[in-house]
GROMACS .gro file of C-alpha atoms in nm:
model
  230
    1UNK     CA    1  10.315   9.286  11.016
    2UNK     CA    2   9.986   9.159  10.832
    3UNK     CA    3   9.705   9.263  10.645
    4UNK     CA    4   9.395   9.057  10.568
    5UNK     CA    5   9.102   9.189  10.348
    6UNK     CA    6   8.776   9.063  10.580
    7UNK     CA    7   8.479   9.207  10.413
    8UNK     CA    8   8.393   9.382  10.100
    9UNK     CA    9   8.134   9.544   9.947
   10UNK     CA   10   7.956   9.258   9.707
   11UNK     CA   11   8.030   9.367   9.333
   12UNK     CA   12   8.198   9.687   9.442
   13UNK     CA   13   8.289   9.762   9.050
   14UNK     CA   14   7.903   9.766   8.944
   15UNK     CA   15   7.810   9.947   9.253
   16UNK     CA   16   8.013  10.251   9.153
   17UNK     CA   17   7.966  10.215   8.808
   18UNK     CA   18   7.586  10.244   8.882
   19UNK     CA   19   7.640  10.566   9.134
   20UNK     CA   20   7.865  10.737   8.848
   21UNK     CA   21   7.583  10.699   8.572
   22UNK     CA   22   7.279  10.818   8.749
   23UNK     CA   23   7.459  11.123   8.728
   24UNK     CA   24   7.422  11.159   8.364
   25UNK     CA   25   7.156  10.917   8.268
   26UNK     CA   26   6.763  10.955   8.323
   27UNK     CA   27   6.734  10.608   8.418
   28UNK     CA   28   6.602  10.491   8.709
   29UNK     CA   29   6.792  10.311   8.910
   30UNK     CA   30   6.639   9.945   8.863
   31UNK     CA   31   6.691  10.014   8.481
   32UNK     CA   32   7.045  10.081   8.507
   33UNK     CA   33   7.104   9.746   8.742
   34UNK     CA   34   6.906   9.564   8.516
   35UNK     CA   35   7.083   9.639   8.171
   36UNK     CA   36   7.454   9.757   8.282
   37UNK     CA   37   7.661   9.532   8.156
   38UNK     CA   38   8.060   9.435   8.216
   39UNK     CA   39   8.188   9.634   7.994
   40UNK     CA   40   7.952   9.922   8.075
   41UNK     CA   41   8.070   9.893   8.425
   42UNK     CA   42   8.417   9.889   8.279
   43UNK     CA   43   8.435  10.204   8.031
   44UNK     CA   44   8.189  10.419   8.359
   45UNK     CA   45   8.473  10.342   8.601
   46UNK     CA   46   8.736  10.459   8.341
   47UNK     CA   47   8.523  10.776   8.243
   48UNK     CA   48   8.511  10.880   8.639
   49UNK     CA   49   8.853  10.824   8.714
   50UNK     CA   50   8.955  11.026   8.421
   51UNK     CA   51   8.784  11.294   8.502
   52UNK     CA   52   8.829  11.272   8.899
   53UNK     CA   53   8.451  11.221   9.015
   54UNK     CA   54   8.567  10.996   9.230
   55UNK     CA   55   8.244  11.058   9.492
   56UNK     CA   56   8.082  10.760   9.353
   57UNK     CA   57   8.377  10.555   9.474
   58UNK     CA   58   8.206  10.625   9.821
   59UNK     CA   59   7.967  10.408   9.781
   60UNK     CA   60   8.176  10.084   9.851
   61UNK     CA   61   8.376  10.001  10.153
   62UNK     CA   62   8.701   9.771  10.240
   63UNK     CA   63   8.754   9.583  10.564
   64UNK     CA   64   9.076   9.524  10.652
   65UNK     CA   65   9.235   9.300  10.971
   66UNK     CA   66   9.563   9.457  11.052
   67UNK     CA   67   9.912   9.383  11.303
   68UNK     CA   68  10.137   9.629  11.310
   69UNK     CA   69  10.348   9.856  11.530
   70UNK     CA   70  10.163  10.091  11.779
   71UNK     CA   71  10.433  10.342  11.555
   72UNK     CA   72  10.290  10.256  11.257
   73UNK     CA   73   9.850  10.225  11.339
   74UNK     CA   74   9.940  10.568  11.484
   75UNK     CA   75  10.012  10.648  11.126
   76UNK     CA   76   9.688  10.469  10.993
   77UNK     CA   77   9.438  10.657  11.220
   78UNK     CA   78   9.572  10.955  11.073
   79UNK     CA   79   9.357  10.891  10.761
   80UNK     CA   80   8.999  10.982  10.907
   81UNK     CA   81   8.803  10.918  10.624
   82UNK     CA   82   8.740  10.608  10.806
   83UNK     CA   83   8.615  10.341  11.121
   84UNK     CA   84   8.903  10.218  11.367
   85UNK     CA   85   8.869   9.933  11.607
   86UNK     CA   86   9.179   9.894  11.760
   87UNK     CA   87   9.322   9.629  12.025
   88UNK     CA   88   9.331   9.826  12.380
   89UNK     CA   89   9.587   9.847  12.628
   90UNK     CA   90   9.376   9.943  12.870
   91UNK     CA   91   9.168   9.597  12.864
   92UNK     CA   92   9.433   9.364  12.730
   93UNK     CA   93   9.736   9.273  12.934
   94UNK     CA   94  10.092   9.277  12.795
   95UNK     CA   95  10.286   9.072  12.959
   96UNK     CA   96  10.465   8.889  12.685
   97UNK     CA   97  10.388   9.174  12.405
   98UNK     CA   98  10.542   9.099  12.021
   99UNK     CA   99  10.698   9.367  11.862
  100UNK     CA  100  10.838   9.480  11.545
  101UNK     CA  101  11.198   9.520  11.387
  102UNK     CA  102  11.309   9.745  11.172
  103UNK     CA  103  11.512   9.631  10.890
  104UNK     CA  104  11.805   9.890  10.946
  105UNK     CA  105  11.766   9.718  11.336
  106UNK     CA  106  11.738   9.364  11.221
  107UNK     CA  107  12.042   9.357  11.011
  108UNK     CA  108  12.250   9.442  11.270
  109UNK     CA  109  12.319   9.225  11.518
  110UNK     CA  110  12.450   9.531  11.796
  111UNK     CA  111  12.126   9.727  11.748
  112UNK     CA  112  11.936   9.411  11.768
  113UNK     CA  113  12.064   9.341  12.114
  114UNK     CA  114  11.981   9.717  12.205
  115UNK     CA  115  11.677   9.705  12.072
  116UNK     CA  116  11.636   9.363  12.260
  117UNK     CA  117  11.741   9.462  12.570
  118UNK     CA  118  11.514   9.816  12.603
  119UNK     CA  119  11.201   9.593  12.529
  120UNK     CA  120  11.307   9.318  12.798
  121UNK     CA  121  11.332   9.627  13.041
  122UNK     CA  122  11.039   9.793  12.891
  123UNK     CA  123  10.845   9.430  12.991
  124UNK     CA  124  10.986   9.385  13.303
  125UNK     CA  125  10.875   9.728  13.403
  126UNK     CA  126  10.552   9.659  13.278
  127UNK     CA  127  10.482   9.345  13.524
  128UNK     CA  128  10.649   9.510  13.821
  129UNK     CA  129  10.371   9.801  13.772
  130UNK     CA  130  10.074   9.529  13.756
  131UNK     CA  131  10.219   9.341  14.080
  132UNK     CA  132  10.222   9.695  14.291
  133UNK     CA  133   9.827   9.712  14.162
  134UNK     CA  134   9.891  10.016  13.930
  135UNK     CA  135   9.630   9.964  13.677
  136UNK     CA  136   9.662   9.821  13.270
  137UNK     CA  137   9.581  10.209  13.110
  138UNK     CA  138   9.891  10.372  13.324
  139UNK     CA  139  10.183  10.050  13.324
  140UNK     CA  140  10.131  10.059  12.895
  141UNK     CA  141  10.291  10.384  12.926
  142UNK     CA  142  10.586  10.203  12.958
  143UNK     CA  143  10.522   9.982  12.648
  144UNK     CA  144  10.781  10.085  12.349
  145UNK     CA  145  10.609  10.234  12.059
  146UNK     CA  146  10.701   9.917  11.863
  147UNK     CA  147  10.462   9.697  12.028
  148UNK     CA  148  10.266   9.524  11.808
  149UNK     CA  149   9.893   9.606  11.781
  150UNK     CA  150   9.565   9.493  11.609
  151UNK     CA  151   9.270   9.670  11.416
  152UNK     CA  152   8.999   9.648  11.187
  153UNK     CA  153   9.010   9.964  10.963
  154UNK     CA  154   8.710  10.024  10.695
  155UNK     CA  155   8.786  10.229  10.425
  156UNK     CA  156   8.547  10.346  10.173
  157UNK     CA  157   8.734  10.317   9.791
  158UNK     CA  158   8.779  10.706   9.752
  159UNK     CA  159   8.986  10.734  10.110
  160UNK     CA  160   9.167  10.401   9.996
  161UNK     CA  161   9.283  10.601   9.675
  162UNK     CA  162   9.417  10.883   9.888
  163UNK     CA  163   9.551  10.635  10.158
  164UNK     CA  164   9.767  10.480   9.867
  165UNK     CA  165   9.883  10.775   9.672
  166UNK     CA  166  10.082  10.865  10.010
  167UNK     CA  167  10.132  10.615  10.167
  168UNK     CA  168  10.240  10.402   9.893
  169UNK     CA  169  10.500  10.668   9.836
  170UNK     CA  170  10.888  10.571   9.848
  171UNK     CA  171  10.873  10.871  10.132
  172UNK     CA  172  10.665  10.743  10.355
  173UNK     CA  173  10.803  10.505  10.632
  174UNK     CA  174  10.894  10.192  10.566
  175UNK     CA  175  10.585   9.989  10.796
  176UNK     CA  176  10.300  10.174  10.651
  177UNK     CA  177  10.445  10.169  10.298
  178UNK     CA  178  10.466   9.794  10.362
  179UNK     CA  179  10.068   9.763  10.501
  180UNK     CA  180   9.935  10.040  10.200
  181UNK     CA  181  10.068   9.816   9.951
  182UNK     CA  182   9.924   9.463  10.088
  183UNK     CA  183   9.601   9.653  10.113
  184UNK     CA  184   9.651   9.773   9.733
  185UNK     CA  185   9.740   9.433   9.619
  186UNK     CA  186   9.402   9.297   9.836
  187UNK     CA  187   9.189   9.540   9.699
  188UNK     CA  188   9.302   9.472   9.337
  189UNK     CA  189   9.252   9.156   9.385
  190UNK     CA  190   8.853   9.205   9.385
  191UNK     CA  191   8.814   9.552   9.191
  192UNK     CA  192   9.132   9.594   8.962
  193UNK     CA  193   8.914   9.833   8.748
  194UNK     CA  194   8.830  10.041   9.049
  195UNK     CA  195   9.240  10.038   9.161
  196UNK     CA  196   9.440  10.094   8.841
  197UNK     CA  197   9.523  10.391   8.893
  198UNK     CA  198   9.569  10.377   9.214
  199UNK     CA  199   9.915  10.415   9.406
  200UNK     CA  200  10.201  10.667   9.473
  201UNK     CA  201  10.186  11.005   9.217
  202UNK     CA  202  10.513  10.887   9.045
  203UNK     CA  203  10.321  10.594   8.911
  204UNK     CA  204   9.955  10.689   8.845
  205UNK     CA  205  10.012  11.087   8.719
  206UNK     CA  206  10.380  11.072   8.608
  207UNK     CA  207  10.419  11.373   8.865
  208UNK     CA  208  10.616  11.384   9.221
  209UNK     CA  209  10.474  11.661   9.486
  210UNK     CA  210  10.764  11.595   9.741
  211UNK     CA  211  10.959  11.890   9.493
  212UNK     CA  212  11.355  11.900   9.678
  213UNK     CA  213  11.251  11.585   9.920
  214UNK     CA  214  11.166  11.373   9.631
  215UNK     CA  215  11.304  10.990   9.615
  216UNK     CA  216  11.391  11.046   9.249
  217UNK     CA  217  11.200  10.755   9.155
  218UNK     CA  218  10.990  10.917   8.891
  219UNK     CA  219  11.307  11.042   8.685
  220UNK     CA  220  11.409  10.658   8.691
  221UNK     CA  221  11.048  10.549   8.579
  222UNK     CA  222  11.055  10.783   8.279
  223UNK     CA  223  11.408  10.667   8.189
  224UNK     CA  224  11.267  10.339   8.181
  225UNK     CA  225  10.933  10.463   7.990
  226UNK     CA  226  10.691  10.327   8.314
  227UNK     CA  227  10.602  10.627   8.425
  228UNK     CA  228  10.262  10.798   8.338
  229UNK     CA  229  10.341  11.094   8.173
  230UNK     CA  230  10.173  11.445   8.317
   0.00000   0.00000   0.00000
């Protein structure tokens, strides 16, 4: 499992700061570039997070290299407010696939040789179809669902804010927990104004909308006075 940040939009903080304040200013556009400064840029992004226009946020996109389970890219793709480009099975053979291990697996050394064991038969079925000519797209139905995979996922900022405020979440599963928050650590690594509030409910809002299925993580961030308050 690894995430790599490949491209960004150059400046991304400026670039949304300017899209928020043509909104409300009667500058032209060249003005606004011209004279915004850093800590104009600053107090804008602040102002539209606060009050949730977040469509300026739109205007800057994320890049992302990704390996991870077929399980958990199936996840991934589920956000749509974005562009997928994902390793096939169809065109790429599988002989000697990788694939991923669950903690709860890992640690024990009986699952492990289960889990060991189905993907050894899993691969051996897998060349027996090739060698009797049945073609790459039908043998990878045999694959296991842990296979590992590869993409390149763009995100503009707005769907990376929703992407981490669930995925980010103690609830979700462990894989794409683990990818959302390498991709919020990338991301804040370039625009930290842009992605400080960003992140599971508990955190940014002091609220939890799992209700009965919650973790009860945000009663043990208030007890120790981290969480936002609603």
């Amino acid at each position: 499992m690894s995430v790599v940040l490949l491209r960004h939009t150059p400046d991304p903080e400026r670039v949304v700061a300017i899209a928020g304040r043509i909104c409300y200013s009667p500058s032209t556009v060249a003005e606004l570039e011209e004279r915004f400064d850093d800590e104009q840029v600053g107090r804008m992004i602040a102002m539209l997070l606060r009050l949730g226009h977040t469509s300026p946020l739109e205007h800057v996109s994320f890049t992302f290299g990704i390996e991870a389970s077929r399980a958990c890219l199936n996840q991934l793709v589920r956000h749509r407010i974005a562009s997928y480009s994902q390793q096939s099975q169809r065109y790429v053979r599988a002989d000697s696939f990788p694939y991923v291990i669950p903690p709860t697996v890992q640690g024990d050394e009986e699952a492990r040789a289960i889990l060991d064991r189905a993907a050894e038969s899993s691969r051996q079925a897998y060349a027996r179809l090739l060698e009797m000519g049945i073609p790459k797209e039908d043998a990878r139905y045999v694959l296991p669902m842990g296979t590992l995979s590869r993409i390149v996922a763009t995100f503009n900022a707005r769907s990376l804010h929703n992407l981490f405020r669930l995925r980010c979440c103690e609830r979700a599963q462990w894989e794409i927990r683990g990818i959302a928050r390498e991709m919020l650590d990338l991301v804040r690594g370039v625009a930290p104004r842009l992605f400080a509030k960003a992140g599971p409910m508990c955190e940014t809002h002091g609220t939890c909308p799992e209700g009965d299925m919650s973790c009860g993580r945000l009663a043990r961030l208030r007890a120790a006075g981290k969480g936002n308050q609603p």
